[in-house]
Coordinates of C-alpha atoms in Angstrom, one line a residue:
Chain R
M1 CA 107.0 125.8 113.2
L2 CA 108.6 126.0 109.8
D3 CA 105.6 127.5 108.2
G4 CA 105.0 131.1 109.3
K5 CA 101.7 131.7 107.5
A6 CA 99.5 128.7 107.7
T7 CA 97.2 127.8 110.5
F8 CA 95.9 124.4 111.4
H9 CA 92.4 123.3 111.0
E10 CA 91.6 120.8 113.7
D11 CA 88.9 118.2 113.9
N12 CA 88.2 115.9 116.8
W13 CA 86.4 112.7 116.0
K14 CA 84.9 109.8 117.9
R15 CA 84.7 106.1 116.9
D16 CA 81.3 104.5 117.5
E17 CA 82.9 101.3 118.8
G18 CA 85.3 103.1 121.1
G19 CA 88.0 105.8 121.1
G20 CA 88.6 108.6 118.6
G21 CA 91.2 110.9 117.3
R22 CA 92.3 114.3 116.2
T23 CA 93.2 115.4 112.7
R24 CA 95.0 118.7 112.2
V25 CA 95.5 119.9 108.6
I26 CA 97.4 122.8 107.3
S27 CA 96.7 124.3 103.8
H28 CA 98.0 127.1 101.6
G29 CA 100.8 127.9 103.9
N30 CA 104.1 129.6 103.0
V31 CA 105.9 126.3 102.9
F32 CA 103.1 123.7 102.7
E33 CA 100.4 123.4 100.1
K34 CA 98.9 120.8 102.3
G35 CA 100.0 118.9 105.4
G36 CA 98.4 117.0 108.2
V37 CA 98.8 115.3 111.5
N38 CA 96.5 112.4 112.5
F39 CA 96.4 111.2 116.1
S40 CA 94.2 108.3 117.0
E41 CA 93.5 106.1 120.0
V42 CA 90.8 103.4 119.4
H43 CA 89.7 100.3 121.2
G44 CA 86.9 97.8 121.2
P45 CA 86.1 94.2 120.2
V46 CA 88.2 92.6 117.5
S47 CA 86.0 92.4 114.4
D48 CA 85.9 89.5 111.9
L49 CA 87.3 91.9 109.3
M50 CA 90.3 92.7 111.6
K51 CA 90.9 89.1 112.2
K52 CA 91.0 88.4 108.5
Q53 CA 92.9 91.5 107.4
L54 CA 95.4 91.6 110.3
K55 CA 95.7 87.8 110.6
M56 CA 95.3 87.7 114.3
D57 CA 92.9 86.5 116.9
G58 CA 91.7 88.0 120.2
K59 CA 88.8 89.6 122.0
E60 CA 89.6 93.2 122.6
F61 CA 92.1 95.5 121.0
Y62 CA 93.7 98.9 121.8
A63 CA 95.5 100.8 119.0
T64 CA 97.1 104.2 119.0
G65 CA 99.2 106.1 116.4
V66 CA 100.4 109.3 114.9
S67 CA 100.8 110.0 111.2
I68 CA 102.2 113.1 109.5
V69 CA 102.3 113.9 105.8
L70 CA 103.7 117.1 104.4
H71 CA 103.3 118.3 100.8
P72 CA 105.3 121.4 100.2
H73 CA 104.8 123.9 97.4
H74 CA 108.4 124.0 96.3
P75 CA 109.3 121.2 93.8
F76 CA 112.8 120.9 95.2
V77 CA 111.6 120.3 98.8
P78 CA 110.4 116.7 99.4
I79 CA 107.2 115.2 100.6
M80 CA 107.9 113.6 104.0
H81 CA 105.8 111.0 105.9
M82 CA 106.0 109.6 109.4
N83 CA 103.9 107.1 111.2
V84 CA 104.3 105.5 114.7
R85 CA 101.8 103.1 116.1
Y86 CA 101.1 100.7 118.9
F87 CA 98.7 97.8 118.9
Q88 CA 97.6 95.7 121.9
L89 CA 95.5 92.5 121.9
D90 CA 93.9 91.6 125.2
D91 CA 96.6 91.2 127.8
T92 CA 98.3 88.6 125.6
D93 CA 100.1 90.4 122.8
Y94 CA 101.2 93.8 121.5
W95 CA 103.4 95.2 118.9
F96 CA 105.0 98.5 117.7
G97 CA 105.2 99.7 114.1
G98 CA 106.3 102.9 112.4
G99 CA 108.8 104.7 110.2
I100 CA 109.8 107.8 108.3
D101 CA 110.2 108.0 104.6
M102 CA 110.9 110.7 102.1
T103 CA 109.5 111.3 98.6
P104 CA 111.6 114.0 96.8
H105 CA 110.0 115.3 93.5
Y106 CA 113.6 115.6 92.4
V107 CA 116.1 113.2 94.1
N108 CA 119.3 114.9 95.2
P109 CA 121.6 112.0 96.3
A110 CA 123.4 114.1 98.9
S111 CA 120.2 115.2 100.5
A112 CA 118.9 111.6 100.5
G113 CA 122.2 110.6 102.2
L114 CA 121.7 113.3 104.9
F115 CA 118.2 112.0 105.5
H116 CA 119.3 108.4 105.8
K117 CA 122.2 109.4 108.1
G118 CA 119.7 111.1 110.4
L119 CA 117.5 108.0 110.5
K120 CA 120.6 105.8 111.1
D121 CA 121.7 108.0 114.1
V122 CA 118.3 107.5 115.8
C123 CA 118.2 103.8 115.0
D124 CA 121.7 103.2 116.3
K125 CA 120.7 104.6 119.7
Y126 CA 118.3 101.6 120.1
H127 CA 119.7 98.7 118.2
P128 CA 122.8 98.2 116.0
E129 CA 120.7 96.3 113.4
F130 CA 117.6 98.5 113.2
Y131 CA 118.7 100.9 110.5
T132 CA 119.9 98.1 108.1
K133 CA 116.8 96.0 108.7
F134 CA 114.2 98.8 108.6
K135 CA 115.8 100.5 105.6
V136 CA 115.3 97.3 103.5
W137 CA 111.7 97.0 104.9
A138 CA 111.0 100.6 103.8
D139 CA 112.3 99.8 100.3
D140 CA 110.0 96.9 100.1
Y141 CA 107.0 98.6 101.6
F142 CA 107.1 102.0 99.7
F143 CA 107.2 100.3 96.3
I144 CA 104.7 100.7 93.4
P145 CA 104.6 97.3 91.6
H146 CA 102.6 98.5 88.7
R147 CA 105.2 101.2 88.0
N148 CA 108.2 99.2 89.1
E149 CA 109.3 102.3 91.0
T150 CA 109.9 103.1 94.7
R151 CA 107.7 105.9 96.0
G152 CA 110.8 107.9 96.8
V153 CA 114.1 107.4 98.5
G154 CA 112.6 105.3 101.3
G155 CA 113.7 105.6 104.9
I156 CA 112.8 103.2 107.6
F157 CA 109.7 101.0 108.2
Y158 CA 109.0 98.5 110.9
D159 CA 106.1 96.5 112.1
H160 CA 105.2 93.7 114.6
Q161 CA 108.1 94.6 116.9
R162 CA 108.0 93.2 120.4
A163 CA 110.4 93.6 123.3
T164 CA 113.5 91.5 123.1
E165 CA 116.5 91.1 125.4
K166 CA 118.2 94.0 123.6
L167 CA 115.3 96.4 123.7
S168 CA 112.5 96.6 126.2
K169 CA 108.9 97.7 125.6
E170 CA 109.8 101.0 127.1
G171 CA 112.7 101.2 124.7
F172 CA 110.4 100.7 121.7
L173 CA 108.1 103.5 123.0
Q174 CA 111.1 105.8 123.4
F175 CA 112.2 104.9 119.9
A176 CA 108.8 106.0 118.5
L177 CA 109.0 109.3 120.5
D178 CA 112.5 109.9 119.2
L179 CA 111.3 109.4 115.6
G180 CA 108.7 112.1 116.3
D181 CA 111.4 114.5 117.5
V182 CA 113.8 113.8 114.6
F183 CA 111.1 114.2 112.0
A184 CA 111.0 118.0 112.5
K185 CA 114.8 118.2 112.3
L186 CA 115.0 116.1 109.2
Y187 CA 112.3 118.0 107.4
T188 CA 113.9 121.4 108.3
E189 CA 117.2 120.2 106.9
Q190 CA 115.6 119.2 103.7
Y191 CA 113.7 122.4 103.5
E192 CA 116.9 124.5 104.0
L193 CA 118.6 122.5 101.2
G194 CA 115.9 122.5 98.6
S195 CA 114.1 125.8 99.1
K196 CA 117.1 127.9 98.1
M197 CA 116.8 126.6 94.5
E198 CA 115.0 128.6 91.8
Y199 CA 112.2 126.7 90.0
T200 CA 110.1 127.0 86.9
D201 CA 106.7 126.0 85.7
K202 CA 108.2 122.8 84.3
N203 CA 109.4 121.9 87.7
V204 CA 105.9 122.4 89.1
Q205 CA 104.4 120.2 86.4
W206 CA 106.9 117.4 87.3
R207 CA 106.1 117.9 91.0
N208 CA 102.5 117.3 90.2
L209 CA 103.3 114.1 88.1
R210 CA 105.3 112.8 91.1
R211 CA 102.4 113.6 93.4
G212 CA 100.2 111.5 91.0
R213 CA 102.5 108.6 91.8
Y214 CA 102.1 109.3 95.5
V215 CA 98.3 109.1 95.0
E216 CA 98.7 105.8 93.2
F217 CA 100.7 104.3 96.0
N218 CA 98.4 105.5 98.7
L219 CA 95.2 104.4 97.0
V220 CA 96.4 101.2 95.4
N221 CA 99.3 99.9 97.5
D222 CA 99.3 101.3 101.0
R223 CA 98.1 98.7 103.4
G224 CA 97.2 101.2 106.1
T225 CA 95.0 103.2 103.6
Q226 CA 93.4 100.1 102.2
F227 CA 92.5 98.9 105.7
G228 CA 91.1 102.2 106.7
L229 CA 88.9 102.4 103.6
K230 CA 87.6 98.9 104.1
T231 CA 86.9 99.2 107.8
G232 CA 85.0 102.4 107.6
G233 CA 87.6 104.7 109.2
R234 CA 87.1 108.5 109.1
I235 CA 87.6 109.0 105.4
E236 CA 88.9 112.6 105.6
S237 CA 91.5 111.6 108.1
I238 CA 92.7 108.7 106.1
L239 CA 92.9 110.6 102.8
M240 CA 94.4 113.8 104.3
S241 CA 97.7 112.1 103.0
L242 CA 96.7 113.0 99.4
P243 CA 98.2 116.1 97.9
E244 CA 96.0 119.1 97.0
T245 CA 96.9 118.8 93.4
A246 CA 98.2 115.9 91.3
S247 CA 98.6 115.2 87.7
W248 CA 98.7 112.4 85.1
V249 CA 100.0 112.8 81.6
Y250 CA 99.7 109.8 79.3
D251 CA 103.0 107.9 78.8
Y252 CA 105.2 110.8 79.9
H253 CA 108.9 110.3 79.3
P254 CA 111.4 112.9 80.6
T255 CA 114.0 114.3 78.2
P256 CA 117.2 112.2 78.2
N257 CA 119.8 113.2 80.7
S258 CA 117.3 115.7 82.4
E259 CA 117.0 116.0 86.1
E260 CA 113.6 114.4 85.8
E261 CA 115.1 111.3 84.1
K262 CA 117.9 111.1 86.7
T263 CA 115.2 111.0 89.4
L264 CA 113.3 108.2 87.7
G265 CA 116.6 106.3 87.4
V266 CA 117.1 106.2 91.2
L267 CA 113.6 105.3 92.2
Q268 CA 114.8 101.7 92.9
K269 CA 115.2 99.5 95.9
N270 CA 118.6 98.7 97.5
I271 CA 120.4 101.9 96.9
D272 CA 122.9 102.6 99.6
W273 CA 121.9 106.2 100.3
L274 CA 124.3 106.5 103.2
S275 CA 127.2 106.3 100.8
E276 CA 126.0 109.6 99.3
Y277 CA 126.2 111.3 102.7
Chain W
M1 CA 85.4 115.0 65.7
L2 CA 84.1 117.4 68.3
D3 CA 87.6 118.7 69.1
G4 CA 89.0 120.8 66.3
K5 CA 92.4 121.4 67.8
A6 CA 93.7 118.2 69.4
T7 CA 95.5 115.4 67.7
F8 CA 95.7 111.8 68.8
H9 CA 98.9 110.3 70.1
E10 CA 98.8 106.6 69.1
D11 CA 100.6 103.6 70.6
N12 CA 100.4 100.0 69.4
W13 CA 101.4 97.5 72.0
K14 CA 101.8 93.7 72.0
R15 CA 101.2 91.3 74.9
D16 CA 103.9 88.7 75.4
E17 CA 101.4 85.9 76.0
G18 CA 99.4 86.7 72.9
G19 CA 97.6 89.6 71.2
G20 CA 97.9 93.3 71.8
G21 CA 96.2 96.6 71.4
R22 CA 96.2 100.2 70.4
T23 CA 95.9 103.2 72.7
R24 CA 95.0 106.6 71.3
V25 CA 95.2 109.6 73.6
I26 CA 94.2 113.2 73.0
S27 CA 95.5 116.0 75.2
H28 CA 95.2 119.8 75.5
G29 CA 92.5 120.0 72.8
N30 CA 89.9 122.7 72.5
V31 CA 87.3 120.6 74.2
F32 CA 89.3 117.8 76.0
E33 CA 92.0 118.3 78.5
K34 CA 92.6 114.6 78.2
G35 CA 90.8 111.7 76.5
G36 CA 91.6 108.3 75.3
V37 CA 90.5 105.3 73.4
N38 CA 91.9 101.8 74.2
F39 CA 91.4 98.9 71.9
S40 CA 92.6 95.5 72.9
E41 CA 92.5 91.9 71.5
V42 CA 94.3 89.4 73.7
H43 CA 94.4 85.6 73.9
G44 CA 96.4 82.8 75.5
P45 CA 96.4 80.3 78.3
V46 CA 94.1 81.0 81.3
S47 CA 96.4 81.8 84.2
D48 CA 95.9 80.9 87.8
L49 CA 95.4 84.6 88.6
M50 CA 92.6 84.8 86.0
K51 CA 91.0 81.7 87.4
K52 CA 91.0 83.2 90.8
Q53 CA 90.1 86.8 89.9
L54 CA 87.5 86.0 87.2
K55 CA 86.2 82.9 89.1
M56 CA 86.2 80.7 86.0
D57 CA 88.0 77.7 84.6
G58 CA 89.3 76.8 81.2
K59 CA 92.4 76.4 79.0
E60 CA 92.5 79.2 76.5
F61 CA 90.8 82.6 76.4
Y62 CA 90.2 85.3 73.9
A63 CA 89.2 88.8 75.0
T64 CA 88.6 91.9 73.1
G65 CA 87.3 95.3 74.1
V66 CA 87.1 99.0 73.5
S67 CA 87.2 101.7 76.2
I68 CA 86.8 105.5 75.9
V69 CA 87.2 108.1 78.6
L70 CA 86.8 111.8 78.0
H71 CA 87.9 114.5 80.4
P72 CA 86.7 118.0 79.1
H73 CA 88.2 121.3 80.2
H74 CA 84.8 122.9 80.8
P75 CA 83.4 122.3 84.3
F76 CA 79.8 122.2 83.0
V77 CA 80.6 119.5 80.4
P78 CA 80.7 116.0 81.9
I79 CA 83.2 113.2 81.9
M80 CA 81.9 110.3 79.9
H81 CA 83.1 106.7 79.8
M82 CA 82.2 103.8 77.6
N83 CA 83.4 100.2 77.6
V84 CA 82.4 97.2 75.5
R85 CA 84.0 93.8 75.8
Y86 CA 83.7 90.2 74.7
F87 CA 85.3 87.2 76.5
Q88 CA 85.6 83.7 75.2
L89 CA 86.7 80.6 77.0
D90 CA 87.8 77.7 74.8
D91 CA 84.8 76.7 72.7
T92 CA 82.6 76.2 75.8
D93 CA 81.7 79.6 77.1
Y94 CA 81.6 83.3 76.2
W95 CA 80.1 86.5 77.5
F96 CA 79.5 90.2 76.6
G97 CA 79.9 93.1 78.9
G98 CA 79.9 96.9 78.7
G99 CA 78.2 100.1 79.3
I100 CA 78.2 103.9 79.2
D101 CA 78.2 106.1 82.2
M102 CA 78.4 109.9 82.8
T103 CA 80.1 111.9 85.5
P104 CA 79.1 115.5 85.5
H105 CA 81.2 117.8 87.6
Y106 CA 77.8 119.7 88.1
V107 CA 74.7 117.5 87.8
N108 CA 72.0 119.1 85.7
P109 CA 69.0 116.9 86.1
A110 CA 67.5 117.6 82.7
S111 CA 70.9 116.8 81.0
A112 CA 71.1 113.6 83.0
G113 CA 67.6 112.8 81.9
L114 CA 68.5 113.3 78.2
F115 CA 71.5 111.1 78.6
H116 CA 69.5 108.3 80.2
K117 CA 66.7 108.7 77.5
G118 CA 69.4 108.2 74.9
L119 CA 70.6 105.0 76.6
K120 CA 67.1 103.7 77.0
D121 CA 66.4 104.2 73.3
V122 CA 69.4 102.0 72.4
C123 CA 68.5 99.4 75.0
D124 CA 64.9 99.2 73.9
K125 CA 65.9 98.2 70.4
Y126 CA 67.4 95.0 71.8
H127 CA 65.4 94.0 74.9
P128 CA 62.6 95.6 76.8
E129 CA 64.2 94.9 80.2
F130 CA 67.8 96.0 79.3
Y131 CA 67.6 99.6 80.4
T132 CA 65.9 99.0 83.7
K133 CA 68.3 96.1 84.6
F134 CA 71.5 97.7 83.4
K135 CA 70.7 101.1 84.9
V136 CA 70.5 99.5 88.4
W137 CA 73.7 97.6 87.6
A138 CA 75.5 100.9 86.8
D139 CA 74.3 102.5 90.0
D140 CA 75.8 99.6 91.9
Y141 CA 79.0 99.4 90.0
F142 CA 79.9 103.1 89.7
F143 CA 79.6 103.6 93.5
I144 CA 82.4 104.7 95.9
P145 CA 81.7 103.0 99.2
H146 CA 84.2 105.0 101.3
R147 CA 82.5 108.2 100.1
N148 CA 79.0 106.8 100.1
E149 CA 78.6 108.5 96.7
T150 CA 77.9 107.4 93.2
R151 CA 80.7 108.4 90.7
G152 CA 78.2 110.4 88.7
V153 CA 74.7 110.0 87.3
G154 CA 75.3 106.4 86.2
G155 CA 74.1 105.1 82.9
I156 CA 74.1 101.4 82.0
F157 CA 76.4 98.6 82.9
Y158 CA 76.2 94.9 82.0
D159 CA 78.4 91.8 82.3
H160 CA 78.3 88.0 81.7
Q161 CA 75.6 88.3 79.1
R162 CA 75.1 85.3 76.9
A163 CA 72.6 84.7 74.1
T164 CA 69.0 84.0 75.1
E165 CA 65.9 83.2 73.2
K166 CA 65.2 87.0 73.0
L167 CA 68.7 88.1 71.9
S168 CA 71.2 86.1 69.9
K169 CA 75.0 86.3 70.1
E170 CA 74.9 88.5 67.0
G171 CA 72.3 90.7 68.7
F172 CA 74.6 91.3 71.6
L173 CA 77.4 92.2 69.2
Q174 CA 75.2 94.6 67.4
F175 CA 74.2 96.1 70.8
A176 CA 77.8 96.8 71.6
L177 CA 78.4 98.4 68.2
D178 CA 75.3 100.5 68.7
L179 CA 76.6 101.7 72.0
G180 CA 79.8 102.8 70.3
D181 CA 77.7 104.8 67.8
V182 CA 75.5 106.4 70.3
F183 CA 78.4 107.4 72.6
A184 CA 79.5 110.2 70.2
K185 CA 75.9 111.4 69.8
L186 CA 75.3 111.5 73.6
Y187 CA 78.6 113.3 74.3
T188 CA 77.9 115.9 71.6
E189 CA 74.5 116.6 73.1
Q190 CA 76.0 117.1 76.6
Y191 CA 78.7 119.3 75.2
E192 CA 76.2 121.5 73.4
L193 CA 74.2 121.9 76.6
G194 CA 77.1 122.5 79.0
S195 CA 79.6 124.4 77.0
K196 CA 77.4 127.5 76.5
M197 CA 77.6 128.3 80.2
E198 CA 80.1 130.8 81.6
Y199 CA 82.4 129.5 84.3
T200 CA 84.7 130.8 87.0
D201 CA 87.9 129.7 88.8
K202 CA 85.7 128.3 91.6
N203 CA 83.9 126.1 89.1
V204 CA 87.3 124.8 87.9
Q205 CA 88.4 124.0 91.5
W206 CA 85.2 122.0 92.0
R207 CA 85.8 120.2 88.7
N208 CA 89.2 119.2 90.0
L209 CA 87.8 118.0 93.3
R210 CA 85.2 115.8 91.4
R211 CA 88.1 114.5 89.3
G212 CA 89.8 113.5 92.5
R213 CA 86.8 111.3 93.3
Y214 CA 87.1 109.9 89.8
V215 CA 90.7 109.0 90.6
E216 CA 89.6 107.4 93.9
F217 CA 86.9 105.3 92.1
N218 CA 89.3 104.1 89.4
L219 CA 92.2 103.3 91.6
V220 CA 90.3 101.9 94.6
N221 CA 87.0 100.5 93.3
D222 CA 87.1 99.8 89.6
R223 CA 87.4 96.1 89.1
G224 CA 88.8 96.4 85.6
T225 CA 91.6 98.7 86.7
Q226 CA 92.4 96.5 89.7
F227 CA 92.6 93.5 87.4
G228 CA 94.8 95.3 84.9
L229 CA 97.2 96.5 87.7
K230 CA 97.4 93.0 89.2
T231 CA 97.9 91.1 86.0
G232 CA 100.6 93.3 84.6
G233 CA 98.6 94.9 81.8
R234 CA 100.1 97.9 79.9
I235 CA 100.1 100.5 82.7
E236 CA 99.8 103.6 80.6
S237 CA 96.8 102.2 78.7
I238 CA 95.1 101.2 82.0
L239 CA 95.6 104.6 83.6
M240 CA 94.8 106.7 80.6
S241 CA 91.4 106.9 82.3
L242 CA 92.8 109.3 84.9
P243 CA 92.4 113.1 84.4
E244 CA 95.3 115.3 83.7
T245 CA 94.7 117.2 86.9
A246 CA 92.9 116.3 90.1
S247 CA 92.6 117.8 93.5
W248 CA 91.9 116.9 97.2
V249 CA 91.0 119.5 99.8
Y250 CA 90.7 118.3 103.3
D251 CA 87.1 117.9 104.5
Y252 CA 85.6 120.2 101.9
H253 CA 82.0 121.1 102.4
P254 CA 80.2 123.2 99.7
T255 CA 78.3 126.3 100.7
P256 CA 74.7 125.4 101.7
N257 CA 72.3 125.6 98.7
S258 CA 75.1 126.1 96.3
E259 CA 75.3 124.2 92.9
E260 CA 78.1 122.2 94.4
E261 CA 76.0 121.0 97.3
K262 CA 73.1 120.2 95.0
T263 CA 75.4 118.0 93.0
L264 CA 76.6 116.1 96.1
G265 CA 72.9 115.6 97.1
V266 CA 72.1 113.7 93.9
L267 CA 75.2 111.4 93.8
Q268 CA 73.0 108.6 94.9
K269 CA 71.7 105.3 93.6
N270 CA 68.2 104.7 92.5
I271 CA 67.4 108.1 91.1
D272 CA 64.9 107.9 88.2
W273 CA 66.8 110.2 85.8
L274 CA 64.3 109.4 83.0
S275 CA 61.7 111.3 84.9
E276 CA 63.8 114.5 84.5
Y277 CA 63.8 114.1 80.7

């Protein structure tokens, strides 16, 4: 484990209608101010709310997934998020979803390039079009319309994936497991790059403002969070994704040509981060 | 002005479709870490989104309102919020809305009673049933379903109010103006009561956790904020209501019988705060 000091707090929870999960949260570590891992495996009758929200029909569902969110102390080390999930409806339908995305407080294009190269390498093992397709999907998903900003430098995002001639159901499962493996490698790389830099109180203030945007995305725009809040999921597991501290300053504009302004300038869709690698 | 040190930052803004507003924000004052006043007066064609969201029909609308949110430094001084608004649809319909509510980081029942008594006194000048009716409405509106908590100790909230035999249109306007007047008095009273208390770092941490809940309510539950975000309002004016700093700690439970636990215990609807006066 990257963090030598922190220990995990673990909670196991059950769902009244069937299934349960485990939430493990780290706090005040050497590296992480807050980080968490959610595992869940739930099943039961398909509710009216699920039919409406998920636009699907069926009797019984089974859903399992793992989510990780890491909020480091260091302003030059990024927030990183992973989710992989599997959903099954009766014996008639199923799909996979998931992805990994990165939210640097300060965007370093070369580091973003390295991150995207790592994701492309995993994608390419499974399908030649996955990276290109899922990279665009992440740009669209991790976007904050009311700010006209992406949450960070994106990554990959996919949903409703079923087996095809090119990739079997087992292949999609292996892809999800591979993402879990590569997540630790990708985060360690980013940590090594960012954590060597010196930082000031000003950098910490900016980190907290960027975390404020992370809160805005998760509470206003993230469909997974919205669904969890509306369907009475375990609230502390859903909101473990929020940072320990976040900040909002009215109408803050960074100094022209500052690192902060450069970061704002690249929080856009459709940047070819691979070209920075 | 209660705050001797802070100065207001003022922005005037225009709306492309008609009208505009003024946002004034105070920050890092002696009393307030952050506080703001929004005034807006907008008009124009009724959009499809407005028809859908506001469940109304018409050609042209005129809307004006004032909002105030105050976030003090001192953990024993409450957050307070006021909004008064007027909406007109062609020459055929109009309504008033508004209210004042209080969110103490630590609930002191006697202080909550004083606050509610002040609101009742204003309400009683206009209609014998206003306080009772609008108090229940505030309990219902300022509620965070996913936490099963009220935002604070409530206050009064009203919407879609039209002239009746008992109160004319001019009467409703005067009621709104009176709320603006009483807001300063109510806040000063609360400040005098709370600011004499000594506080510790632990109290500040709790204040930040309660501010986290304030952020959750405003971003997830507040219909005014949701409407503003969806309809492309001026984002910095809409989100000036957020505190400068907020915090989330995973699954935090206060020590049994602590002041923090007592506060959590009274963040409920249907408490007769007047009886504490």
